[in-house]
Amino acid sequence: MFPSSFDYQRANSVQEALALLSQHPDAKLIAGGHSLLPAMKLRLATPPMLIDISKIDDFTMNAVSPTRDGGTLIGALATHAKIAGGQFVPFALQTAASLIGDMQVRNMGTIGGSIAHADPAADYPAVLLALGAEIHVEGPNGARVIAADDFFTDLFTTALQPNEIVVSIRIRPAGTRAASAYAKHPHPASGFAVAGVAVAIAANPDRTVSTARVAVTGACAKAQRLSATENALMGKPLNADNIQAAAMTDNMLDCLSDQYASAEYRAHLSRILARNALTTVLERMQ
Ligand code: FAD
């Protein structure tokens, strides 16, 4: 399968990419190409021009590094493989990156491309929601920061404007007595998440839960927080009984349904994966 014909330009800096985007409003950025090129080959996307940002040699766009406050900075061009092997990357994010596709996809695909694409079955969105990440973007009017909670707005839709570029993702420091985890049920053919649940928990000195962020991807049109599960955990000791009760709480999800998995099955998977991810967090906090 071949895409329809297109023009190509390589940008060597974020500013150059922004200038090209303003000159060619119908152009598409290309990073790893592992979502855009399949869509172009299927003629689901027919951009007249591609602006290649993959070779931008800029620390912020490529970094996987600690921030001064103990958090993590991840450049939009960081590949899934780099994130999976990253020393300063929270466990949930490392796990999600290592479960994406196969080695070829992980060596080419980038986190910026993944979140801009916002596939409902992508792994990162749930993790960024659970970690309370900030998405740093640049556009013709300067830089702005979008909270992960506000970024994923619908199926393949984000708060990003067509003339903006994701530059980096910042993850706040986890603090002491904190842990995160991600559990996924992959589609047997594509490897995408039929459902995936990410969890980030912080505990008080008496081991009761002080912060609970739990989010699901794959199950619904967009990744979303599991508020009922979060509320059921707050103030309680993290133990097997409380995990079971919180994970089984009804989050009233409006789940997707397809040939492989019904809405009921996806809702069921979300509960089981929430329990599995919370159990991993419990083990990591002991
Ligand atoms: P591209 O394909 O280059 O771009 C995707 C979109 O994002 C385009 O619209 C582009 O214009 C835009 N874009 C790219 N970078 C930026 C930026 N910095 N700022 C603004 N817009 C930008 N994903 C999963 O989550 N889990 C899986 O299990 C999984 N399995 C896969 C299996 C296969 C066989 C394949 C081909 C893909 C799979 N993917 C999976 C998708 C993969 O993770 C892609 O790498 C990712 O979704 C897109 O990243 P990319 O760098 O390739 O983006």
mmCIF file of C-alpha atoms and ligand atoms in Angstrom:
data_model
loop_
_atom_site.group_PDB
_atom_site.id
_atom_site.type_symbol
_atom_site.label_atom_id
_atom_site.label_comp_id
_atom_site.label_asym_id
_atom_site.label_seq_id
_atom_site.Cartn_x
_atom_site.Cartn_y
_atom_site.Cartn_z
ATOM 1 C CA MET A 1 0.000 0.000 0.000
ATOM 2 C CA PHE A 2 1.289 3.433 -0.905
ATOM 3 C CA PRO A 3 0.286 6.806 0.522
ATOM 4 C CA SER A 4 -0.824 9.567 -1.819
ATOM 5 C CA SER A 5 2.034 11.835 -2.884
ATOM 6 C CA PHE A 6 3.284 14.521 -0.504
ATOM 7 C CA ASP A 7 6.000 17.144 -0.185
ATOM 8 C CA TYR A 8 8.672 16.756 2.474
ATOM 9 C CA GLN A 9 10.746 19.204 4.518
ATOM 10 C CA ARG A 10 13.058 18.543 7.424
ATOM 11 C CA ALA A 11 13.056 20.971 10.365
ATOM 12 C CA ASN A 12 16.278 21.395 12.327
ATOM 13 C CA SER A 13 14.746 23.235 15.274
ATOM 14 C CA VAL A 14 11.388 23.720 16.950
ATOM 15 C CA GLN A 15 11.286 27.298 15.643
ATOM 16 C CA GLU A 16 11.916 26.077 12.093
ATOM 17 C CA ALA A 17 9.144 23.491 12.434
ATOM 18 C CA LEU A 18 6.748 26.173 13.729
ATOM 19 C CA ALA A 19 7.657 28.468 10.815
ATOM 20 C CA LEU A 20 7.046 25.655 8.312
ATOM 21 C CA LEU A 21 3.718 24.837 9.980
ATOM 22 C CA SER A 22 2.571 28.445 9.669
ATOM 23 C CA GLN A 23 3.595 28.526 5.968
ATOM 24 C CA HIS A 24 1.871 25.176 5.294
ATOM 25 C CA PRO A 25 -1.195 24.924 7.568
ATOM 26 C CA ASP A 26 -2.291 21.585 6.021
ATOM 27 C CA ALA A 27 1.097 19.966 6.617
ATOM 28 C CA LYS A 28 1.590 17.254 9.246
ATOM 29 C CA LEU A 29 4.541 16.815 11.550
ATOM 30 C CA ILE A 30 6.232 13.439 11.359
ATOM 31 C CA ALA A 31 8.332 12.049 14.233
ATOM 32 C CA GLY A 32 8.643 8.235 14.377
ATOM 33 C CA GLY A 33 6.061 7.800 11.605
ATOM 34 C CA HIS A 34 4.627 4.680 13.253
ATOM 35 C CA SER A 35 1.079 6.025 13.527
ATOM 36 C CA LEU A 36 1.052 8.601 10.745
ATOM 37 C CA LEU A 37 2.518 6.449 7.950
ATOM 38 C CA PRO A 38 0.089 3.522 8.483
ATOM 39 C CA ALA A 39 -2.774 6.064 8.447
ATOM 40 C CA MET A 40 -1.406 7.578 5.214
ATOM 41 C CA LYS A 41 -1.008 4.176 3.594
ATOM 42 C CA LEU A 42 -4.641 3.410 4.428
ATOM 43 C CA ARG A 43 -5.529 6.884 3.024
ATOM 44 C CA LEU A 44 -7.065 7.796 6.383
ATOM 45 C CA ALA A 45 -4.707 10.787 6.266
ATOM 46 C CA THR A 46 -3.590 12.532 3.062
ATOM 47 C CA PRO A 47 -1.410 15.465 4.160
ATOM 48 C CA PRO A 48 0.022 17.378 1.194
ATOM 49 C CA MET A 49 3.284 17.886 3.085
ATOM 50 C CA LEU A 50 5.240 16.277 5.912
ATOM 51 C CA ILE A 51 7.492 18.292 8.235
ATOM 52 C CA ASP A 52 10.070 15.913 9.653
ATOM 53 C CA ILE A 53 10.963 16.813 13.263
ATOM 54 C CA SER A 54 12.752 13.558 14.057
ATOM 55 C CA LYS A 55 16.252 14.992 13.640
ATOM 56 C CA ILE A 56 15.811 18.109 15.787
ATOM 57 C CA ASP A 57 18.938 18.173 17.927
ATOM 58 C CA ASP A 58 17.617 19.931 21.010
ATOM 59 C CA PHE A 59 18.078 18.738 24.601
ATOM 60 C CA THR A 60 14.480 19.470 25.653
ATOM 61 C CA MET A 61 13.064 17.543 22.673
ATOM 62 C CA ASN A 62 15.304 14.510 23.254
ATOM 63 C CA ALA A 63 15.919 14.392 26.998
ATOM 64 C CA VAL A 64 15.049 11.682 29.467
ATOM 65 C CA SER A 65 16.520 13.321 32.529
ATOM 66 C CA PRO A 66 15.853 14.286 36.144
ATOM 67 C CA THR A 67 14.588 17.790 36.919
ATOM 68 C CA ARG A 68 16.019 19.885 39.783
ATOM 69 C CA ASP A 69 12.969 19.187 41.967
ATOM 70 C CA GLY A 70 13.406 15.407 41.590
ATOM 71 C CA GLY A 71 10.857 14.938 38.821
ATOM 72 C CA THR A 72 11.489 13.769 35.245
ATOM 73 C CA LEU A 73 11.726 15.618 31.927
ATOM 74 C CA ILE A 74 10.944 13.574 28.851
ATOM 75 C CA GLY A 75 11.486 15.113 25.434
ATOM 76 C CA ALA A 76 8.740 14.639 22.854
ATOM 77 C CA LEU A 77 11.232 12.859 20.564
ATOM 78 C CA ALA A 78 12.250 10.287 23.186
ATOM 79 C CA THR A 79 11.553 6.864 21.711
ATOM 80 C CA HIS A 80 9.589 4.200 23.539
ATOM 81 C CA ALA A 81 12.831 2.176 23.820
ATOM 82 C CA LYS A 82 14.667 5.110 25.420
ATOM 83 C CA ILE A 83 11.846 5.627 27.932
ATOM 84 C CA ALA A 84 11.658 1.899 28.723
ATOM 85 C CA GLY A 85 15.366 1.951 29.564
ATOM 86 C CA GLY A 86 15.350 5.379 31.238
ATOM 87 C CA GLN A 87 17.021 5.625 34.616
ATOM 88 C CA PHE A 88 14.828 8.436 35.955
ATOM 89 C CA VAL A 89 11.541 7.262 34.516
ATOM 90 C CA PRO A 90 8.700 6.315 36.900
ATOM 91 C CA PHE A 91 8.027 2.569 36.965
ATOM 92 C CA ALA A 92 4.535 2.854 35.409
ATOM 93 C CA LEU A 93 5.907 4.783 32.437
ATOM 94 C CA GLN A 94 8.856 2.428 31.981
ATOM 95 C CA THR A 95 6.464 -0.536 32.016
ATOM 96 C CA ALA A 96 4.071 1.056 29.517
ATOM 97 C CA ALA A 97 6.915 1.959 27.129
ATOM 98 C CA SER A 98 8.338 -1.555 27.291
ATOM 99 C CA LEU A 99 4.913 -3.043 26.385
ATOM 100 C CA ILE A 100 4.354 -0.924 23.259
ATOM 101 C CA GLY A 101 4.261 -2.870 19.975
ATOM 102 C CA ASP A 102 7.477 -4.672 19.098
ATOM 103 C CA MET A 103 11.152 -3.717 19.097
ATOM 104 C CA GLN A 104 10.946 -1.931 15.724
ATOM 105 C CA VAL A 105 8.023 0.193 16.907
ATOM 106 C CA ARG A 106 9.760 0.956 20.220
ATOM 107 C CA ASN A 107 12.951 2.004 18.424
ATOM 108 C CA MET A 108 11.150 4.444 16.097
ATOM 109 C CA GLY A 109 7.980 5.638 17.853
ATOM 110 C CA THR A 110 8.110 8.680 20.129
ATOM 111 C CA ILE A 111 6.115 9.725 23.177
ATOM 112 C CA GLY A 112 5.275 13.082 21.577
ATOM 113 C CA GLY A 113 3.853 11.368 18.499
ATOM 114 C CA SER A 114 1.906 8.902 20.594
ATOM 115 C CA ILE A 115 0.168 11.485 22.771
ATOM 116 C CA ALA A 116 -0.468 13.876 19.855
ATOM 117 C CA HIS A 117 -2.069 11.001 17.947
ATOM 118 C CA ALA A 118 -4.207 10.063 21.002
ATOM 119 C CA ASP A 119 -5.169 6.600 19.850
ATOM 120 C CA PRO A 120 -7.816 5.402 22.343
ATOM 121 C CA ALA A 121 -5.831 2.156 22.749
ATOM 122 C CA ALA A 122 -2.428 3.808 23.283
ATOM 123 C CA ASP A 123 -0.602 3.072 26.523
ATOM 124 C CA TYR A 124 0.910 6.423 27.550
ATOM 125 C CA PRO A 125 -2.294 8.446 28.085
ATOM 126 C CA ALA A 126 -3.376 6.429 31.150
ATOM 127 C CA VAL A 127 0.112 6.646 32.634
ATOM 128 C CA LEU A 128 0.415 10.405 32.111
ATOM 129 C CA LEU A 129 -3.001 10.887 33.736
ATOM 130 C CA ALA A 130 -2.016 8.742 36.724
ATOM 131 C CA LEU A 131 1.316 10.536 37.130
ATOM 132 C CA GLY A 132 -0.324 13.972 36.840
ATOM 133 C CA ALA A 133 2.056 14.867 34.002
ATOM 134 C CA GLU A 134 2.326 18.274 32.330
ATOM 135 C CA ILE A 135 2.524 18.499 28.530
ATOM 136 C CA HIS A 136 4.749 21.405 27.395
ATOM 137 C CA VAL A 137 3.910 22.693 23.930
ATOM 138 C CA GLU A 138 5.101 25.504 21.690
ATOM 139 C CA GLY A 139 3.102 27.400 19.106
ATOM 140 C CA PRO A 140 3.195 30.634 17.138
ATOM 141 C CA ASN A 141 2.139 32.559 20.253
ATOM 142 C CA GLY A 142 4.765 31.009 22.511
ATOM 143 C CA ALA A 143 4.867 28.176 25.010
ATOM 144 C CA ARG A 144 2.053 26.794 27.126
ATOM 145 C CA VAL A 145 1.589 23.950 29.574
ATOM 146 C CA ILE A 146 -1.370 21.574 29.419
ATOM 147 C CA ALA A 147 -2.177 19.257 32.327
ATOM 148 C CA ALA A 148 -2.607 15.628 31.235
ATOM 149 C CA ASP A 149 -6.115 15.837 32.751
ATOM 150 C CA ASP A 150 -6.997 18.479 30.108
ATOM 151 C CA PHE A 151 -4.955 17.084 27.188
ATOM 152 C CA PHE A 152 -6.853 13.981 26.039
ATOM 153 C CA THR A 153 -10.241 15.341 25.004
ATOM 154 C CA ASP A 154 -11.798 12.644 22.777
ATOM 155 C CA LEU A 155 -11.119 9.807 20.311
ATOM 156 C CA PHE A 156 -7.889 10.777 18.463
ATOM 157 C CA THR A 157 -8.430 14.319 19.755
ATOM 158 C CA THR A 158 -6.358 16.438 22.124
ATOM 159 C CA ALA A 159 -6.182 20.014 23.398
ATOM 160 C CA LEU A 160 -3.235 20.578 21.028
ATOM 161 C CA GLN A 161 -3.834 23.149 18.247
ATOM 162 C CA PRO A 162 -2.846 22.112 14.675
ATOM 163 C CA ASN A 163 -0.039 24.719 14.697
ATOM 164 C CA GLU A 164 1.443 23.589 18.035
ATOM 165 C CA ILE A 165 4.256 21.135 18.761
ATOM 166 C CA VAL A 166 4.627 18.935 21.829
ATOM 167 C CA VAL A 167 8.107 19.708 23.143
ATOM 168 C CA SER A 168 8.335 17.787 26.404
ATOM 169 C CA ILE A 169 6.503 16.031 29.176
ATOM 170 C CA ARG A 170 7.264 16.844 32.821
ATOM 171 C CA ILE A 171 6.459 14.490 35.614
ATOM 172 C CA ARG A 172 6.376 15.824 39.132
ATOM 173 C CA PRO A 173 8.509 14.148 41.841
ATOM 174 C CA ALA A 174 6.832 11.120 43.382
ATOM 175 C CA GLY A 175 7.993 11.915 46.923
ATOM 176 C CA THR A 176 8.719 9.379 49.617
ATOM 177 C CA ARG A 177 6.326 6.471 50.267
ATOM 178 C CA ALA A 178 5.069 6.610 46.679
ATOM 179 C CA ALA A 179 4.958 4.138 43.812
ATOM 180 C CA SER A 180 3.370 3.670 40.412
ATOM 181 C CA ALA A 181 2.508 0.724 38.177
ATOM 182 C CA TYR A 182 0.839 -0.099 34.846
ATOM 183 C CA ALA A 183 -1.044 -3.265 33.912
ATOM 184 C CA LYS A 184 -2.179 -4.016 30.358
ATOM 185 C CA HIS A 185 -4.258 -6.555 28.472
ATOM 186 C CA PRO A 186 -2.817 -6.376 24.939
ATOM 187 C CA HIS A 187 -4.797 -7.108 21.828
ATOM 188 C CA PRO A 188 -3.400 -10.468 20.597
ATOM 189 C CA ALA A 189 -2.908 -9.181 17.033
ATOM 190 C CA SER A 190 -1.933 -5.508 17.342
ATOM 191 C CA GLY A 191 -0.469 -5.389 20.846
ATOM 192 C CA PHE A 192 -2.423 -2.188 21.574
ATOM 193 C CA ALA A 193 -4.258 -1.997 24.915
ATOM 194 C CA VAL A 194 -7.682 -3.627 24.922
ATOM 195 C CA ALA A 195 -7.509 -2.068 28.364
ATOM 196 C CA GLY A 196 -4.615 -0.757 30.426
ATOM 197 C CA VAL A 197 -4.671 0.724 33.922
ATOM 198 C CA ALA A 198 -2.038 2.991 35.447
ATOM 199 C CA VAL A 199 -1.830 3.756 39.151
ATOM 200 C CA ALA A 200 0.179 6.269 41.189
ATOM 201 C CA ILE A 201 -0.182 6.125 44.964
ATOM 202 C CA ALA A 202 1.380 8.130 47.777
ATOM 203 C CA ALA A 203 0.989 7.147 51.441
ATOM 204 C CA ASN A 204 1.069 8.940 54.816
ATOM 205 C CA PRO A 205 3.609 7.881 57.481
ATOM 206 C CA ASP A 206 0.867 5.659 59.009
ATOM 207 C CA ARG A 207 0.644 3.956 55.550
ATOM 208 C CA THR A 208 -2.844 5.256 54.742
ATOM 209 C CA VAL A 209 -3.301 6.492 51.175
ATOM 210 C CA SER A 210 -2.767 10.264 50.844
ATOM 211 C CA THR A 211 -2.925 10.498 47.027
ATOM 212 C CA ALA A 212 -4.518 8.054 44.610
ATOM 213 C CA ARG A 213 -4.496 8.585 40.856
ATOM 214 C CA VAL A 214 -5.850 5.711 38.762
ATOM 215 C CA ALA A 215 -6.514 5.926 35.002
ATOM 216 C CA VAL A 216 -7.612 3.583 32.234
ATOM 217 C CA THR A 217 -6.848 3.507 28.513
ATOM 218 C CA GLY A 218 -8.206 1.275 25.756
ATOM 219 C CA ALA A 219 -11.578 0.783 27.416
ATOM 220 C CA CYS A 220 -13.259 4.022 26.347
ATOM 221 C CA ALA A 221 -13.049 6.649 23.589
ATOM 222 C CA LYS A 222 -10.315 8.419 25.550
ATOM 223 C CA ALA A 223 -8.127 7.653 28.521
ATOM 224 C CA GLN A 224 -9.750 8.731 31.763
ATOM 225 C CA ARG A 225 -9.365 8.732 35.543
ATOM 226 C CA LEU A 226 -11.173 6.076 37.589
ATOM 227 C CA SER A 227 -12.504 8.482 40.235
ATOM 228 C CA ALA A 228 -14.630 5.969 42.145
ATOM 229 C CA THR A 229 -11.599 3.697 42.573
ATOM 230 C CA GLU A 230 -9.455 6.660 43.645
ATOM 231 C CA ASN A 231 -12.034 7.826 46.200
ATOM 232 C CA ALA A 232 -12.406 4.307 47.605
ATOM 233 C CA LEU A 233 -8.655 4.181 48.323
ATOM 234 C CA MET A 234 -8.234 7.597 49.940
ATOM 235 C CA GLY A 235 -7.425 7.572 53.659
ATOM 236 C CA LYS A 236 -7.359 3.765 53.850
ATOM 237 C CA PRO A 237 -4.355 1.494 54.372
ATOM 238 C CA LEU A 238 -3.205 -0.029 51.077
ATOM 239 C CA ASN A 239 -3.818 -3.748 51.623
ATOM 240 C CA ALA A 240 -5.282 -6.617 49.625
ATOM 241 C CA ASP A 241 -8.841 -6.177 50.958
ATOM 242 C CA ASN A 242 -8.954 -2.429 50.300
ATOM 243 C CA ILE A 243 -7.405 -2.901 46.866
ATOM 244 C CA GLN A 244 -10.017 -5.508 45.952
ATOM 245 C CA ALA A 245 -12.885 -3.307 47.158
ATOM 246 C CA ALA A 246 -11.571 -0.181 45.387
ATOM 247 C CA ALA A 247 -10.800 -1.983 42.115
ATOM 248 C CA MET A 248 -14.289 -3.511 41.963
ATOM 249 C CA THR A 249 -16.009 -0.123 42.516
ATOM 250 C CA ASP A 250 -18.229 0.837 39.585
ATOM 251 C CA ASN A 251 -16.682 3.750 37.668
ATOM 252 C CA MET A 252 -19.718 3.989 35.355
ATOM 253 C CA LEU A 253 -17.459 3.699 32.288
ATOM 254 C CA ASP A 254 -18.945 4.210 28.830
ATOM 255 C CA CYS A 255 -16.809 1.490 27.220
ATOM 256 C CA LEU A 256 -16.072 0.796 23.551
ATOM 257 C CA SER A 257 -17.222 -2.441 21.954
ATOM 258 C CA ASP A 258 -15.753 -4.262 18.933
ATOM 259 C CA GLN A 259 -15.320 -7.738 17.452
ATOM 260 C CA TYR A 260 -12.620 -8.661 19.973
ATOM 261 C CA ALA A 261 -14.013 -7.202 23.206
ATOM 262 C CA SER A 262 -17.501 -6.146 24.283
ATOM 263 C CA ALA A 263 -18.065 -3.060 26.436
ATOM 264 C CA GLU A 264 -18.832 -5.347 29.414
ATOM 265 C CA TYR A 265 -15.558 -7.248 28.915
ATOM 266 C CA ARG A 266 -13.571 -3.987 28.722
ATOM 267 C CA ALA A 267 -15.234 -2.743 31.943
ATOM 268 C CA HIS A 268 -14.407 -6.088 33.602
ATOM 269 C CA LEU A 269 -10.784 -5.905 32.378
ATOM 270 C CA SER A 270 -10.491 -2.378 33.786
ATOM 271 C CA ARG A 271 -11.391 -3.641 37.264
ATOM 272 C CA ILE A 272 -9.023 -6.634 37.088
ATOM 273 C CA LEU A 273 -6.147 -4.503 35.735
ATOM 274 C CA ALA A 274 -6.766 -1.849 38.421
ATOM 275 C CA ARG A 275 -6.441 -4.593 41.039
ATOM 276 C CA ASN A 276 -3.260 -5.937 39.410
ATOM 277 C CA ALA A 277 -1.623 -2.508 39.125
ATOM 278 C CA LEU A 278 -2.556 -1.614 42.724
ATOM 279 C CA THR A 279 -1.150 -4.940 43.925
ATOM 280 C CA THR A 280 2.136 -4.170 42.148
ATOM 281 C CA VAL A 281 2.199 -0.766 43.857
ATOM 282 C CA LEU A 282 1.602 -2.439 47.237
ATOM 283 C CA GLU A 283 4.537 -4.807 46.613
ATOM 284 C CA ARG A 284 6.778 -1.911 45.539
ATOM 285 C CA MET A 285 5.918 0.112 48.643
ATOM 286 C CA GLN A 286 6.826 -2.674 51.088
HETATM 287 P P1 FAD B 1 4.094 9.812 14.118
HETATM 288 O O1 FAD B 1 3.478 8.618 13.484
HETATM 289 O O2 FAD B 1 5.270 10.411 13.458
HETATM 290 O O3 FAD B 1 2.980 10.952 14.305
HETATM 291 C C1 FAD B 1 1.726 10.654 14.861
HETATM 292 C C2 FAD B 1 0.882 11.939 14.917
HETATM 293 O O4 FAD B 1 1.431 12.822 15.899
HETATM 294 C C3 FAD B 1 0.884 12.741 13.628
HETATM 295 O O5 FAD B 1 -0.368 13.355 13.487
HETATM 296 C C4 FAD B 1 1.956 13.796 13.829
HETATM 297 O O6 FAD B 1 1.709 14.968 13.063
HETATM 298 C C5 FAD B 1 1.829 14.072 15.307
HETATM 299 N N1 FAD B 1 3.068 14.438 15.988
HETATM 300 C C6 FAD B 1 4.219 13.704 16.068
HETATM 301 N N2 FAD B 1 5.098 14.290 16.898
HETATM 302 C C7 FAD B 1 4.501 15.424 17.342
HETATM 303 C C8 FAD B 1 4.905 16.463 18.222
HETATM 304 N N3 FAD B 1 6.077 16.451 18.866
HETATM 305 N N4 FAD B 1 4.039 17.481 18.456
HETATM 306 C C9 FAD B 1 2.820 17.509 17.849
HETATM 307 N N5 FAD B 1 2.378 16.552 17.017
HETATM 308 C C10 FAD B 1 3.203 15.522 16.762
HETATM 309 N N6 FAD B 1 1.151 2.371 20.578
HETATM 310 C C11 FAD B 1 0.825 2.055 21.858
HETATM 311 O O7 FAD B 1 0.590 2.943 22.682
HETATM 312 N N7 FAD B 1 0.764 0.742 22.274
HETATM 313 C C12 FAD B 1 1.010 -0.297 21.431
HETATM 314 O O8 FAD B 1 0.971 -1.456 21.858
HETATM 315 C C13 FAD B 1 1.332 0.020 20.073
HETATM 316 N N8 FAD B 1 1.580 -0.969 19.183
HETATM 317 C C14 FAD B 1 1.912 -0.639 17.884
HETATM 318 C C15 FAD B 1 2.147 -1.651 16.973
HETATM 319 C C16 FAD B 1 2.471 -1.341 15.656
HETATM 320 C C17 FAD B 1 2.726 -2.466 14.683
HETATM 321 C C18 FAD B 1 2.556 0.021 15.238
HETATM 322 C C19 FAD B 1 2.928 0.389 13.817
HETATM 323 C C20 FAD B 1 2.321 1.044 16.132
HETATM 324 C C21 FAD B 1 1.990 0.734 17.455
HETATM 325 N N9 FAD B 1 1.739 1.723 18.394
HETATM 326 C C22 FAD B 1 1.406 1.399 19.687
HETATM 327 C C23 FAD B 1 1.827 3.156 17.999
HETATM 328 C C24 FAD B 1 3.248 3.665 18.270
HETATM 329 O O9 FAD B 1 3.408 3.804 19.659
HETATM 330 C C25 FAD B 1 3.556 5.014 17.596
HETATM 331 O O10 FAD B 1 4.968 5.145 17.653
HETATM 332 C C26 FAD B 1 3.010 6.241 18.242
HETATM 333 O O11 FAD B 1 1.616 6.135 18.421
HETATM 334 C C27 FAD B 1 3.240 7.486 17.369
HETATM 335 O O12 FAD B 1 4.538 7.999 17.571
HETATM 336 P P2 FAD B 1 5.386 8.408 16.311
HETATM 337 O O13 FAD B 1 6.586 9.109 16.826
HETATM 338 O O14 FAD B 1 5.585 7.220 15.481
HETATM 339 O O15 FAD B 1 4.405 9.517 15.645
#
